[in-house]
Short mmCIF file of C-alpha atoms and ligand atoms in Angstrom, two decimals:
data_model
loop_
_atom_site.label_atom_id
_atom_site.label_comp_id
_atom_site.label_asym_id
_atom_site.label_seq_id
_atom_site.Cartn_x
_atom_site.Cartn_y
_atom_site.Cartn_z
CA MET A 1 93.09 41.85 14.83
CA THR A 2 89.08 43.68 14.69
CA ARG A 3 86.50 42.93 15.15
CA ARG A 4 83.13 44.48 14.37
CA LEU A 5 79.56 43.88 14.76
CA HIS A 6 77.03 46.48 12.41
CA HIS A 7 74.05 46.31 14.19
CA GLY A 8 70.13 48.38 14.90
CA TRP A 9 68.86 48.41 18.00
CA GLU A 10 66.01 46.06 18.55
CA SER A 11 66.85 44.25 14.97
CA ARG A 12 67.93 41.40 14.23
CA SER A 13 71.24 41.59 15.51
CA THR A 14 69.75 42.21 19.01
CA ARG A 15 71.19 38.16 18.53
CA SER A 16 74.95 38.12 17.62
CA LEU A 17 75.31 40.85 20.29
CA ALA A 18 73.65 39.61 23.07
CA LEU A 19 76.17 35.94 21.63
CA LEU A 20 79.10 37.86 21.66
CA TYR A 21 78.22 39.45 25.25
CA GLU A 22 78.00 36.37 26.54
CA MET A 23 80.86 34.64 24.64
CA GLY A 24 82.70 38.08 25.86
CA LEU A 25 84.85 38.15 23.26
CA GLU A 26 86.15 41.91 22.75
CA PHE A 27 84.50 43.45 19.82
CA GLU A 28 83.48 47.54 18.32
CA LEU A 29 80.10 48.05 18.18
CA VAL A 30 78.63 49.97 15.09
CA VAL A 31 75.46 51.43 15.61
CA HIS A 32 73.01 52.77 11.64
CA SER A 33 69.91 54.12 12.73
CA PHE A 34 66.93 52.47 9.79
CA ARG A 35 65.96 56.05 8.97
CA LYS A 36 69.25 55.81 6.35
CA SER A 37 69.34 52.64 3.78
CA LEU A 38 71.21 51.18 4.68
CA TYR A 39 71.47 50.53 0.72
CA ASN A 40 75.24 51.88 0.79
CA ASP A 41 77.90 51.70 -1.54
CA ASP A 42 80.33 51.34 1.45
CA TYR A 43 77.98 48.72 3.87
CA ARG A 44 76.91 47.08 1.20
CA LYS A 45 80.18 45.49 0.01
CA LEU A 46 80.24 44.61 3.60
CA SER A 47 76.07 43.29 3.46
CA PRO A 48 75.54 43.20 -0.31
CA ALA A 49 71.51 43.17 0.78
CA GLY A 50 71.67 45.60 3.20
CA ARG A 51 71.01 44.55 5.91
CA VAL A 52 72.37 43.62 9.95
CA PRO A 53 74.22 42.78 11.62
CA CYS A 54 77.27 42.23 9.28
CA LEU A 55 79.71 40.78 11.79
CA GLU A 56 83.97 41.33 10.97
CA ASP A 57 86.49 39.09 12.86
CA GLY A 58 89.92 40.26 11.11
CA ASP A 59 89.65 39.41 7.51
CA VAL A 60 85.85 37.79 7.86
CA VAL A 61 83.55 39.24 7.03
CA VAL A 62 79.81 37.58 7.39
CA PHE A 63 76.14 38.23 7.90
CA GLU A 64 73.08 36.35 9.02
CA THR A 65 72.42 36.40 12.27
CA GLY A 66 72.40 32.04 11.91
CA ALA A 67 75.60 31.77 10.10
CA ILE A 68 77.29 34.18 12.11
CA THR A 69 75.92 32.59 15.43
CA GLU A 70 77.74 29.37 13.45
CA TYR A 71 80.69 31.15 12.76
CA LEU A 72 81.86 32.36 16.51
CA VAL A 73 80.53 28.89 17.97
CA GLU A 74 83.17 26.89 15.94
CA THR A 75 85.46 29.91 15.23
CA TYR A 76 85.23 30.30 19.27
CA PRO A 77 84.55 26.52 20.78
CA GLU A 78 85.85 26.87 24.12
CA CYS A 79 82.97 29.91 24.56
CA GLY A 80 80.51 26.49 24.92
CA LEU A 81 77.93 27.90 23.61
CA GLY A 82 77.48 25.65 20.26
CA ARG A 83 76.72 22.09 20.39
CA LEU A 84 79.08 20.69 17.68
CA PRO A 85 79.29 17.64 15.81
CA GLY A 86 78.81 14.55 17.49
CA ASP A 87 77.41 16.76 20.29
CA PRO A 88 73.91 14.83 21.32
CA GLU A 89 72.54 17.44 21.41
CA ARG A 90 73.65 19.35 18.23
CA VAL A 91 70.69 18.24 15.97
CA GLU A 92 67.81 20.19 18.69
CA TRP A 93 70.57 22.59 18.31
CA LEU A 94 70.90 23.79 14.84
CA GLN A 95 67.41 23.55 14.25
CA TYR A 96 66.55 26.00 16.72
CA LEU A 97 68.84 27.95 14.98
CA HIS A 98 67.00 28.09 12.73
CA PHE A 99 63.35 27.73 13.70
CA ALA A 100 64.72 31.88 15.07
CA GLU A 101 64.09 32.39 11.72
CA THR A 102 60.93 30.86 11.12
CA ILE A 103 59.74 33.25 13.56
CA GLY A 104 61.57 35.46 12.31
CA GLN A 105 59.31 35.90 9.54
CA HIS A 106 56.38 36.44 10.89
CA ILE A 107 58.30 39.80 13.22
CA ALA A 108 59.52 40.79 10.67
CA THR A 109 56.22 41.01 8.50
CA LEU A 110 54.18 41.93 11.10
CA THR A 111 57.15 44.93 12.23
CA GLN A 112 56.45 45.88 8.00
CA HIS A 113 52.80 46.38 9.06
CA HIS A 114 52.53 47.85 12.53
CA VAL A 115 55.63 50.06 12.41
CA VAL A 116 57.25 50.84 9.18
CA LEU A 117 53.86 52.03 7.46
CA ARG A 118 52.75 54.89 9.05
CA GLU A 119 49.16 54.69 7.00
CA ASP A 120 46.37 52.62 7.49
CA TRP A 121 45.21 52.45 3.81
CA MET A 122 49.16 51.03 3.36
CA ARG A 123 47.70 48.45 5.80
CA SER A 124 46.19 44.04 5.17
CA PRO A 125 44.51 43.80 8.86
CA THR A 126 43.68 40.56 6.90
CA VAL A 127 47.66 40.02 6.88
CA MET A 128 48.33 40.91 10.10
CA LYS A 129 46.36 39.40 11.64
CA TYR A 130 46.97 35.53 9.43
CA GLU A 131 50.66 37.04 10.99
CA THR A 132 49.87 36.74 14.32
CA MET A 133 47.69 33.65 14.16
CA ARG A 134 51.35 32.32 13.22
CA LEU A 135 53.10 33.70 15.14
CA LYS A 136 51.06 32.04 17.56
CA ARG A 137 52.06 29.40 16.67
CA THR A 138 55.63 29.34 15.76
CA LEU A 139 55.71 29.94 19.54
CA GLY A 140 53.96 26.78 20.56
CA VAL A 141 56.28 25.34 19.33
CA LEU A 142 58.44 26.89 22.08
CA GLU A 143 55.94 26.51 24.92
CA GLN A 144 55.97 22.02 24.52
CA GLY A 145 59.79 22.71 24.63
CA LEU A 146 59.80 23.72 27.29
CA SER A 147 56.70 22.93 28.78
CA ASP A 148 58.97 19.68 31.10
CA GLY A 149 60.03 22.82 33.50
CA ARG A 150 63.06 23.03 31.87
CA ASP A 151 65.46 26.07 31.90
CA TYR A 152 67.05 26.93 28.12
CA LEU A 153 65.46 25.57 25.32
CA LEU A 154 68.51 22.88 25.42
CA ALA A 155 67.43 20.50 28.12
CA SER A 156 71.48 20.92 29.28
CA GLY A 157 70.95 24.36 29.64
CA PHE A 158 71.66 27.83 27.70
CA SER A 159 73.33 27.52 24.94
CA ALA A 160 73.81 30.09 21.21
CA ILE A 161 70.74 28.91 20.25
CA ASP A 162 68.99 31.97 23.50
CA THR A 163 70.04 34.16 21.59
CA ASN A 164 68.62 33.72 18.32
CA ILE A 165 65.14 32.12 19.62
CA GLY A 166 65.59 35.37 22.51
CA TYR A 167 65.66 37.76 20.22
CA SER A 168 62.44 36.45 17.92
CA VAL A 169 60.22 35.86 22.08
CA TYR A 170 61.75 39.85 22.09
CA GLY A 171 60.00 40.21 18.86
CA ALA A 172 57.21 38.90 19.02
CA ALA A 173 55.90 39.75 22.09
CA HIS A 174 55.23 42.42 20.83
CA PHE A 175 52.79 40.86 18.74
CA VAL A 176 51.26 38.64 21.09
CA ARG A 177 50.47 38.24 25.21
CA LEU A 178 52.38 35.76 26.59
CA ASP A 179 50.34 35.26 29.08
CA GLU A 180 49.16 32.75 26.78
CA PHE A 181 52.09 30.41 26.75
CA PRO A 182 53.39 30.88 30.02
CA ALA A 183 56.68 29.31 29.70
CA VAL A 184 57.79 31.42 26.73
CA ALA A 185 57.02 34.02 29.66
CA ALA A 186 59.46 32.46 32.01
CA TYR A 187 61.57 32.01 29.49
CA TRP A 188 61.81 34.91 28.29
CA ALA A 189 61.64 37.39 31.57
CA ARG A 190 64.42 34.46 32.32
CA LEU A 191 66.54 35.22 29.58
CA SER A 192 66.15 39.42 29.84
CA GLU A 193 67.75 39.40 33.39
CA ARG A 194 70.59 37.74 32.16
CA PRO A 195 73.91 40.99 31.61
CA ALA A 196 74.25 40.22 27.84
CA PHE A 197 70.29 40.72 27.40
CA ARG A 198 70.21 43.79 29.42
CA LYS A 199 73.61 44.98 27.43
CA ALA A 200 72.11 44.32 23.88
CA LEU A 201 68.83 46.21 23.98
CA PRO A 202 68.61 49.89 23.56
CA PRO A 203 70.31 52.41 25.96
CA GLU A 204 68.06 55.23 27.30
CA GLY A 205 68.00 57.61 24.24
CA ALA A 206 68.66 55.25 21.78
CA GLU A 207 67.43 55.10 18.16
CA ARG A 208 64.69 52.00 18.08
CA LEU A 209 62.12 50.31 16.16
CA TYR A 210 59.55 49.75 18.44
CA HIS A 211 57.88 52.55 19.84
CA LYS A 212 55.51 51.12 21.90
CA ASP A 213 55.84 47.44 24.49
CA PHE A 214 52.77 45.81 22.27
CA TYR A 215 51.07 46.64 19.19
CA GLU A 216 47.18 45.59 18.87
CA LEU A 217 45.72 44.43 15.44
CA PRO A 218 43.61 46.98 14.54
CA ASP A 219 40.31 46.32 15.58
CA ALA A 220 40.88 44.09 18.27
N1 GSH B 1 67.88 37.18 7.71
C1 GSH B 1 68.20 37.63 8.20
C2 GSH B 1 67.53 38.98 8.52
C3 GSH B 1 68.54 40.45 8.24
C4 GSH B 1 66.92 41.39 7.59
O1 GSH B 1 66.68 40.71 7.44
N2 GSH B 1 68.41 42.60 8.96
C5 GSH B 1 66.94 43.89 9.22
C6 GSH B 1 66.83 44.10 10.34
S1 GSH B 1 65.49 42.95 11.69
C7 GSH B 1 67.44 44.44 8.35
O2 GSH B 1 68.73 45.31 8.45
N3 GSH B 1 66.14 45.27 8.06
C8 GSH B 1 67.64 46.57 6.66
C9 GSH B 1 65.66 46.95 6.02
O3 GSH B 1 65.71 45.37 5.66
O4 GSH B 1 66.94 47.88 5.18
C10 GSH B 1 68.82 37.58 9.21
O5 GSH B 1 68.98 36.98 10.32
O6 GSH B 1 70.09 38.14 9.53
#
């Protein structure tokens, strides 16, 4: 059976890539370039909006990071990274899974403004400040959730939501200094030591989405 992940380095598909490595499943990695549109006929048959990630797992094709995470942990429960219906942490697990995309929407807007829109006149400093403030508010939720000193978001330990939220923290750190959020900074330090996360980040020479470690607000 062929298992294949469609990925773009440093994009949200990093969540699915880290998860596949964490689960120890075999797969082929197809890396797409953001310099070329993903909106072409062949790829649209798999991911109609032309987005990454998209997972092919035999006959199953699934796009959306949250759906891929749920599909993988339910299809391969022996990996133990989901919290399936009936588990006391199920609701908390689901909430964080989807909260990864609440954080993700601010990162996407900030990435458009700081990285994709290349000319100053195209960018809105007002939107950039507002989205940075809203992104900080979401990091505050993680800070609170980690404030009892736990290593990962659930009291029971590492799970697939840490791959989804983990990427959101990675993206957020390009726009917000994590020292304002010490528990989140320690959480990211812990995640980034995991072999799966290290392998999911771009290798030397790969086409990157971010060209800087940190993007300052226009008049900061
Ligand atoms: N909510 C989706 C977002 C997917 C998405 O928009 N991915 C971006 C990369 S972070 C993409 O493929 N962008 C290409 C484009 O917009 O052309 C998910 O979580 O999978």
